[in-house]
XYZ file of C-alpha atoms in Angstrom:
239
model
C -18.416 4.308 -2.629
C -17.111 1.387 -0.534
C -14.426 3.295 1.339
C -16.776 6.017 2.586
C -19.244 3.433 3.856
C -16.477 1.521 5.614
C -14.937 4.650 7.121
C -18.207 6.100 8.387
C -18.331 5.139 12.041
C -17.518 6.161 15.567
C -14.132 7.661 14.693
C -15.351 9.952 11.905
C -18.019 12.625 11.564
C -19.778 11.261 8.478
C -21.540 14.599 7.917
C -18.280 16.243 6.858
C -16.218 15.574 3.699
C -13.586 12.936 4.388
C -9.925 13.924 4.216
C -7.254 11.252 3.842
C -3.502 10.810 3.539
C -1.918 8.133 1.367
C 1.523 7.163 2.643
C 3.747 5.186 0.284
C 7.360 4.263 -0.355
C 6.502 2.790 -3.758
C 7.442 4.592 -6.964
C 4.133 5.562 -8.594
C 5.462 6.781 -11.930
C 6.417 5.216 -14.179
C 4.264 2.250 -13.154
C 6.981 -0.347 -13.567
C 5.358 -2.814 -11.178
C 1.866 -4.178 -10.613
C 1.912 -2.627 -7.158
C 2.338 0.871 -8.618
C -0.565 0.331 -11.009
C -2.729 -0.958 -8.170
C -1.889 2.010 -5.925
C -2.666 4.462 -8.717
C -5.895 2.640 -9.540
C -7.144 2.696 -5.950
C -5.942 6.195 -5.087
C -7.532 7.596 -8.254
C -10.856 6.053 -7.201
C -10.484 7.560 -3.729
C -9.286 10.942 -4.991
C -12.314 11.280 -7.252
C -14.656 11.049 -4.248
C -12.679 12.311 -1.257
C -9.995 14.847 -0.404
C -6.740 12.912 -0.636
C -3.111 13.936 -0.079
C 0.052 11.944 -0.734
C 3.049 11.474 1.559
C 5.706 10.320 -0.897
C 8.517 8.562 0.944
C 11.027 8.001 -1.841
C 14.589 9.133 -2.438
C 15.357 12.516 -3.946
C 16.303 11.287 -7.433
C 13.091 9.295 -7.832
C 11.002 12.211 -6.602
C 12.527 14.638 -9.111
C 11.570 12.252 -11.928
C 7.976 11.993 -10.683
C 6.304 15.042 -12.113
C 3.208 16.367 -10.312
C 1.173 15.917 -13.513
C 1.204 12.147 -13.075
C -0.599 12.199 -9.711
C -3.652 14.424 -10.289
C -5.718 12.408 -7.784
C -3.871 14.036 -4.882
C -4.639 17.565 -3.712
C -1.217 17.925 -2.112
C 1.986 15.919 -2.434
C 4.486 15.991 0.422
C 7.915 14.560 -0.237
C 9.670 12.897 2.674
C 13.228 12.016 1.581
C 13.967 8.339 2.079
C 17.460 7.901 3.522
C 19.869 5.693 1.639
C 20.282 2.276 3.203
C 23.798 1.880 1.778
C 23.319 -1.817 1.191
C 21.057 -4.505 2.616
C 18.644 -3.737 5.463
C 19.642 -4.900 8.953
C 18.487 -8.466 9.515
C 16.266 -9.766 12.302
C 16.646 -13.495 12.899
C 18.091 -13.737 9.408
C 15.116 -11.961 7.798
C 15.025 -8.629 5.985
C 11.997 -7.132 7.752
C 12.478 -3.576 6.406
C 12.423 -2.345 10.001
C 14.971 0.363 9.190
C 12.487 1.944 6.739
C 10.860 3.762 9.662
C 13.474 6.482 9.870
C 13.484 9.437 12.314
C 12.435 11.902 9.599
C 9.231 9.896 9.015
C 8.379 9.917 12.703
C 8.957 13.659 13.058
C 6.980 14.432 9.909
C 4.018 12.301 11.044
C 3.980 13.872 14.515
C 4.048 17.402 13.112
C 1.470 16.704 10.415
C -1.126 15.223 12.744
C -0.795 17.877 15.447
C -3.480 19.847 13.632
C -5.693 16.718 13.312
C -5.994 17.343 9.575
C -6.950 13.863 8.387
C -9.794 11.446 9.047
C -7.914 8.422 7.742
C -4.505 7.292 6.549
C -3.607 4.530 4.090
C -0.121 3.030 4.069
C 1.271 0.636 1.490
C 2.688 -2.653 2.775
C 2.759 -3.826 6.378
C 6.310 -2.595 6.970
C 5.050 1.010 7.057
C 2.433 0.222 9.733
C 4.690 1.317 12.647
C 3.901 4.931 11.690
C 0.429 4.298 13.137
C 1.987 4.406 16.608
C 2.482 8.168 16.159
C -1.008 8.960 14.824
C -3.995 9.979 17.001
C -6.515 7.280 17.931
C -9.394 9.054 16.195
C -7.725 8.663 12.769
C -8.797 5.514 10.879
C -5.709 3.490 9.976
C -5.679 1.405 6.796
C -3.026 -0.998 5.489
C -2.975 -1.690 1.765
C -1.291 -5.084 2.123
C -0.611 -5.963 -1.558
C 0.127 -9.532 -0.489
C 0.362 -11.952 2.424
C 4.026 -11.700 3.384
C 4.141 -13.621 6.658
C 6.240 -16.789 6.311
C 6.312 -16.570 2.509
C 10.035 -17.302 2.688
C 9.099 -20.718 4.076
C 6.475 -21.428 1.438
C 8.847 -20.334 -1.341
C 11.806 -22.159 0.257
C 14.069 -19.120 0.076
C 17.758 -19.534 0.786
C 19.692 -17.195 3.094
C 20.590 -14.819 0.273
C 16.971 -14.461 -0.881
C 15.920 -13.730 2.703
C 18.466 -10.908 2.842
C 17.649 -9.113 -0.411
C 13.820 -9.172 -0.338
C 11.211 -8.128 2.203
C 10.834 -11.102 4.502
C 8.829 -11.436 7.694
C 7.409 -14.112 9.964
C 3.640 -14.541 10.325
C 3.899 -13.478 13.985
C 5.715 -10.257 13.070
C 3.214 -9.545 10.320
C 0.349 -10.054 12.776
C 1.875 -7.510 15.168
C 1.830 -4.949 12.343
C -1.679 -5.810 11.153
C -2.936 -5.348 14.712
C -2.208 -1.620 14.444
C -4.815 -1.156 11.682
C -8.567 -0.529 11.655
C -9.002 -1.689 8.047
C -6.902 -4.106 5.997
C -7.131 -4.104 2.202
C -6.307 -7.248 0.245
C -6.089 -7.493 -3.525
C -7.746 -10.932 -3.748
C -10.546 -12.667 -1.894
C -8.191 -15.573 -1.135
C -5.816 -13.283 0.760
C -8.733 -11.728 2.633
C -9.750 -15.188 3.847
C -6.166 -15.824 4.998
C -6.122 -12.585 7.006
C -9.576 -12.975 8.607
C -8.796 -15.675 11.197
C -5.418 -14.116 11.956
C -6.821 -10.695 12.845
C -9.893 -12.099 14.588
C -7.765 -13.171 17.555
C -6.996 -9.525 18.360
C -10.646 -8.829 19.289
C -10.287 -5.302 17.904
C -12.918 -5.357 15.134
C -10.292 -4.954 12.418
C -12.118 -4.977 9.102
C -10.630 -6.956 6.171
C -11.871 -5.898 2.734
C -10.925 -7.008 -0.763
C -10.429 -4.424 -3.504
C -9.550 -6.076 -6.790
C -7.533 -4.365 -9.479
C -9.208 -3.690 -12.799
C -6.862 -2.398 -15.521
C -8.029 0.621 -17.477
C -7.298 -1.075 -20.762
C -8.260 -4.623 -21.612
C -7.913 -6.664 -24.779
C -11.396 -6.674 -26.214
C -13.030 -9.837 -27.479
C -13.625 -8.422 -30.965
C -9.948 -7.437 -31.167
C -8.911 -11.012 -30.468
C -11.392 -12.326 -33.023
C -9.941 -9.978 -35.660
C -6.425 -11.187 -34.915
C -7.455 -14.824 -35.103
C -9.137 -14.329 -38.478
C -6.247 -12.413 -40.034
C -3.149 -14.170 -38.778
C -1.673 -16.471 -36.186
C -0.370 -14.821 -33.064
C 1.374 -15.801 -29.862
C 0.798 -14.521 -26.339
C 3.653 -14.740 -23.854
C 3.590 -14.321 -20.084
C 6.602 -13.076 -18.117
Protein backbone atom coordinates (compact mmCIF):
# COMPACT_ATOMS: atom_id res chain seq x y z
CA UNK A 1 0.00 0.00 0.00
CA UNK A 2 1.31 3.48 -0.92
CA UNK A 3 1.19 4.97 2.56
CA UNK A 4 3.24 2.20 4.17
CA UNK A 5 5.91 2.51 1.50
CA UNK A 6 6.03 6.28 1.92
CA UNK A 7 6.12 6.10 5.71
CA UNK A 8 8.83 3.45 5.90
CA UNK A 9 12.02 5.38 6.52
CA UNK A 10 14.39 6.74 9.10
CA UNK A 11 11.65 7.88 11.48
CA UNK A 12 9.78 4.56 11.66
CA UNK A 13 10.70 0.97 12.46
CA UNK A 14 9.25 -0.68 9.35
CA UNK A 15 9.43 -4.11 11.00
CA UNK A 16 6.59 -3.22 13.37
CA UNK A 17 2.90 -2.62 12.51
CA UNK A 18 2.28 1.06 11.86
CA UNK A 19 0.02 2.97 14.23
CA UNK A 20 -1.49 6.28 13.15
CA UNK A 21 -3.77 9.06 14.37
CA UNK A 22 -6.17 10.89 12.08
CA UNK A 23 -6.92 14.39 13.37
CA UNK A 24 -9.90 16.18 11.85
CA UNK A 25 -12.33 19.01 12.49
CA UNK A 26 -14.53 17.94 9.58
CA UNK A 27 -17.88 16.26 10.17
CA UNK A 28 -17.50 12.72 8.80
CA UNK A 29 -21.12 11.61 9.05
CA UNK A 30 -23.35 12.31 7.34
CA UNK A 31 -21.02 12.96 4.41
CA UNK A 32 -22.60 16.25 3.39
CA UNK A 33 -19.48 17.51 1.64
CA UNK A 34 -16.95 16.10 -0.81
CA UNK A 35 -14.27 16.58 1.83
CA UNK A 36 -16.06 14.23 4.24
CA UNK A 37 -16.39 11.56 1.55
CA UNK A 38 -12.72 11.93 0.67
CA UNK A 39 -11.62 11.65 4.31
CA UNK A 40 -13.74 8.55 4.81
CA UNK A 41 -12.46 7.04 1.57
CA UNK A 42 -8.81 7.55 2.48
CA UNK A 43 -9.10 6.66 6.16
CA UNK A 44 -10.99 3.46 5.30
CA UNK A 45 -8.13 2.46 2.99
CA UNK A 46 -5.61 3.20 5.74
CA UNK A 47 -7.65 1.54 8.48
CA UNK A 48 -7.89 -1.68 6.49
CA UNK A 49 -4.09 -2.00 6.44
CA UNK A 50 -2.83 -0.17 9.53
CA UNK A 51 -3.85 0.55 13.11
CA UNK A 52 -5.65 3.89 12.93
CA UNK A 53 -7.29 6.05 15.61
CA UNK A 54 -9.38 9.19 15.18
CA UNK A 55 -9.09 12.47 17.07
CA UNK A 56 -12.47 14.05 16.37
CA UNK A 57 -12.32 17.79 16.96
CA UNK A 58 -15.96 18.78 16.54
CA UNK A 59 -18.53 20.38 18.82
CA UNK A 60 -20.54 18.31 21.27
CA UNK A 61 -23.83 18.33 19.33
CA UNK A 62 -22.19 17.09 16.13
CA UNK A 63 -20.31 14.39 18.01
CA UNK A 64 -23.47 13.03 19.64
CA UNK A 65 -25.03 12.65 16.18
CA UNK A 66 -21.99 10.78 14.85
CA UNK A 67 -22.56 7.23 15.97
CA UNK A 68 -19.49 4.99 16.34
CA UNK A 69 -20.98 2.56 13.80
CA UNK A 70 -20.26 4.99 10.97
CA UNK A 71 -16.48 5.02 11.53
CA UNK A 72 -15.50 1.33 11.71
CA UNK A 73 -12.08 2.07 10.16
CA UNK A 74 -10.86 3.55 13.44
CA UNK A 75 -9.82 1.39 16.38
CA UNK A 76 -10.42 4.21 18.85
CA UNK A 77 -12.25 7.52 18.56
CA UNK A 78 -11.27 10.36 20.88
CA UNK A 79 -13.57 13.35 21.02
CA UNK A 80 -11.96 16.72 21.64
CA UNK A 81 -14.74 19.31 22.10
CA UNK A 82 -14.37 22.20 19.69
CA UNK A 83 -15.06 25.48 21.49
CA UNK A 84 -17.72 27.73 20.07
CA UNK A 85 -16.31 30.67 18.14
CA UNK A 86 -19.39 32.80 18.84
CA UNK A 87 -19.25 34.43 15.44
CA UNK A 88 -16.55 34.99 12.84
CA UNK A 89 -12.94 33.97 13.49
CA UNK A 90 -10.48 36.74 14.40
CA UNK A 91 -9.03 38.27 11.25
CA UNK A 92 -5.36 38.58 10.31
CA UNK A 93 -4.70 41.30 7.74
CA UNK A 94 -8.37 41.07 6.81
CA UNK A 95 -8.24 37.29 6.25
CA UNK A 96 -10.02 34.54 8.16
CA UNK A 97 -7.04 32.23 8.69
CA UNK A 98 -8.77 29.93 11.21
CA UNK A 99 -5.89 30.58 13.60
CA UNK A 100 -8.24 30.44 16.59
CA UNK A 101 -9.05 26.79 15.76
CA UNK A 102 -5.92 25.73 17.64
CA UNK A 103 -7.46 26.04 21.08
CA UNK A 104 -5.73 25.26 24.42
CA UNK A 105 -7.65 21.99 24.84
CA UNK A 106 -6.17 20.70 21.56
CA UNK A 107 -2.64 21.55 22.65
CA UNK A 108 -3.04 19.88 26.04
CA UNK A 109 -4.64 16.79 24.52
CA UNK A 110 -1.85 16.42 21.93
CA UNK A 111 0.89 16.84 24.55
CA UNK A 112 -0.66 14.24 26.84
CA UNK A 113 -1.40 11.78 24.05
CA UNK A 114 2.10 11.75 22.62
CA UNK A 115 3.89 11.49 25.97
CA UNK A 116 3.68 7.72 25.61
CA UNK A 117 4.94 7.89 21.98
CA UNK A 118 1.95 5.83 20.86
CA UNK A 119 1.84 6.75 17.18
CA UNK A 120 4.20 6.45 14.23
CA UNK A 121 2.38 9.04 12.14
CA UNK A 122 -0.37 11.63 12.30
CA UNK A 123 -2.63 12.92 9.52
CA UNK A 124 -4.42 16.25 9.89
CA UNK A 125 -7.08 17.62 7.58
CA UNK A 126 -6.47 21.07 6.10
CA UNK A 127 -3.41 23.24 6.62
CA UNK A 128 -5.00 25.24 9.44
CA UNK A 129 -4.59 22.25 11.79
CA UNK A 130 -0.86 21.95 11.04
CA UNK A 131 0.20 24.03 14.09
CA UNK A 132 -0.52 20.96 16.24
CA UNK A 133 2.66 19.47 14.75
CA UNK A 134 4.67 21.88 16.91
CA UNK A 135 3.65 19.82 19.96
CA UNK A 136 4.39 16.37 18.49
CA UNK A 137 7.73 14.53 18.83
CA UNK A 138 10.16 14.73 15.90
CA UNK A 139 10.14 10.97 15.33
CA UNK A 140 6.42 11.02 14.41
CA UNK A 141 5.76 11.38 10.66
CA UNK A 142 3.51 14.39 10.08
CA UNK A 143 1.07 14.39 7.16
CA UNK A 144 -1.24 17.16 5.92
CA UNK A 145 -4.28 16.13 3.91
CA UNK A 146 -4.57 19.46 2.10
CA UNK A 147 -7.91 19.00 0.24
CA UNK A 148 -7.08 22.06 -1.85
CA UNK A 149 -4.55 24.81 -2.53
CA UNK A 150 -5.80 27.61 -0.29
CA UNK A 151 -2.96 30.12 -0.48
CA UNK A 152 -4.09 33.34 -2.20
CA UNK A 153 -7.30 31.75 -3.50
CA UNK A 154 -9.13 34.87 -2.34
CA UNK A 155 -7.13 36.79 -4.94
CA UNK A 156 -7.79 34.32 -7.74
CA UNK A 157 -11.51 34.24 -6.90
CA UNK A 158 -11.64 38.03 -6.39
CA UNK A 159 -13.34 37.74 -3.01
CA UNK A 160 -14.75 40.86 -1.39
CA UNK A 161 -14.14 41.74 2.26
CA UNK A 162 -17.20 39.85 3.45
CA UNK A 163 -16.20 36.64 1.65
CA UNK A 164 -12.72 36.89 3.18
CA UNK A 165 -14.30 37.06 6.64
CA UNK A 166 -16.72 34.13 6.41
CA UNK A 167 -14.54 31.51 4.67
CA UNK A 168 -11.10 30.07 5.34
CA UNK A 169 -8.69 32.48 3.70
CA UNK A 170 -4.91 32.53 3.79
CA UNK A 171 -1.98 34.02 1.92
CA UNK A 172 0.44 31.77 0.02
CA UNK A 173 3.22 32.77 2.44
CA UNK A 174 1.14 31.78 5.47
CA UNK A 175 0.17 28.51 3.82
CA UNK A 176 3.84 27.77 3.09
CA UNK A 177 4.72 28.29 6.76
CA UNK A 178 2.15 25.62 7.67
CA UNK A 179 3.19 23.20 4.93
CA UNK A 180 6.79 23.45 6.14
CA UNK A 181 5.79 21.65 9.34
CA UNK A 182 4.89 18.45 7.44
CA UNK A 183 6.88 15.43 6.24
CA UNK A 184 4.25 14.39 3.69
CA UNK A 185 1.63 16.48 1.89
CA UNK A 186 -1.39 14.81 0.28
CA UNK A 187 -3.15 16.48 -2.64
CA UNK A 188 -6.36 15.28 -4.23
CA UNK A 189 -5.29 16.07 -7.82
CA UNK A 190 -2.04 15.87 -9.73
CA UNK A 191 -2.42 19.54 -10.69
CA UNK A 192 -2.39 20.60 -7.04
CA UNK A 193 0.62 18.38 -6.37
CA UNK A 194 2.53 20.19 -9.11
CA UNK A 195 1.57 23.54 -7.55
CA UNK A 196 2.88 22.45 -4.14
CA UNK A 197 6.15 20.89 -5.37
CA UNK A 198 8.14 24.06 -6.15
CA UNK A 199 6.75 25.81 -3.08
CA UNK A 200 7.92 23.15 -0.63
CA UNK A 201 11.19 22.52 -2.44
CA UNK A 202 12.58 25.82 -1.16
CA UNK A 203 12.46 24.52 2.42
CA UNK A 204 15.18 21.91 1.70
CA UNK A 205 13.48 19.53 4.13
CA UNK A 206 12.64 16.62 1.80
CA UNK A 207 8.90 17.15 2.23
CA UNK A 208 7.17 14.56 0.07
CA UNK A 209 4.12 15.62 -2.00
CA UNK A 210 1.85 12.76 -3.08
CA UNK A 211 -1.46 12.70 -4.93
CA UNK A 212 -4.26 10.43 -3.73
CA UNK A 213 -7.30 10.72 -5.96
CA UNK A 214 -10.81 10.06 -4.74
CA UNK A 215 -12.70 7.17 -6.28
CA UNK A 216 -16.38 6.97 -5.27
CA UNK A 217 -17.66 3.59 -4.15
CA UNK A 218 -20.61 3.81 -6.48
CA UNK A 219 -20.43 4.90 -10.09
CA UNK A 220 -23.04 5.10 -12.82
CA UNK A 221 -22.31 2.09 -14.97
CA UNK A 222 -22.14 2.32 -18.74
CA UNK A 223 -24.84 -0.32 -19.26
CA UNK A 224 -27.13 1.60 -16.89
CA UNK A 225 -26.77 4.72 -19.01
CA UNK A 226 -27.38 2.74 -22.19
CA UNK A 227 -30.60 1.33 -20.71
CA UNK A 228 -31.80 4.81 -19.79
CA UNK A 229 -31.03 6.16 -23.24
CA UNK A 230 -32.95 3.35 -24.94
CA UNK A 231 -36.02 3.63 -22.72
CA UNK A 232 -36.51 7.34 -22.23
CA UNK A 233 -34.95 10.77 -22.38
CA UNK A 234 -33.25 11.94 -19.23
CA UNK A 235 -31.46 15.01 -17.96
CA UNK A 236 -28.35 15.24 -15.80
CA UNK A 237 -27.85 18.36 -13.70
CA UNK A 238 -24.73 19.56 -11.90
CA UNK A 239 -24.89 21.72 -8.76
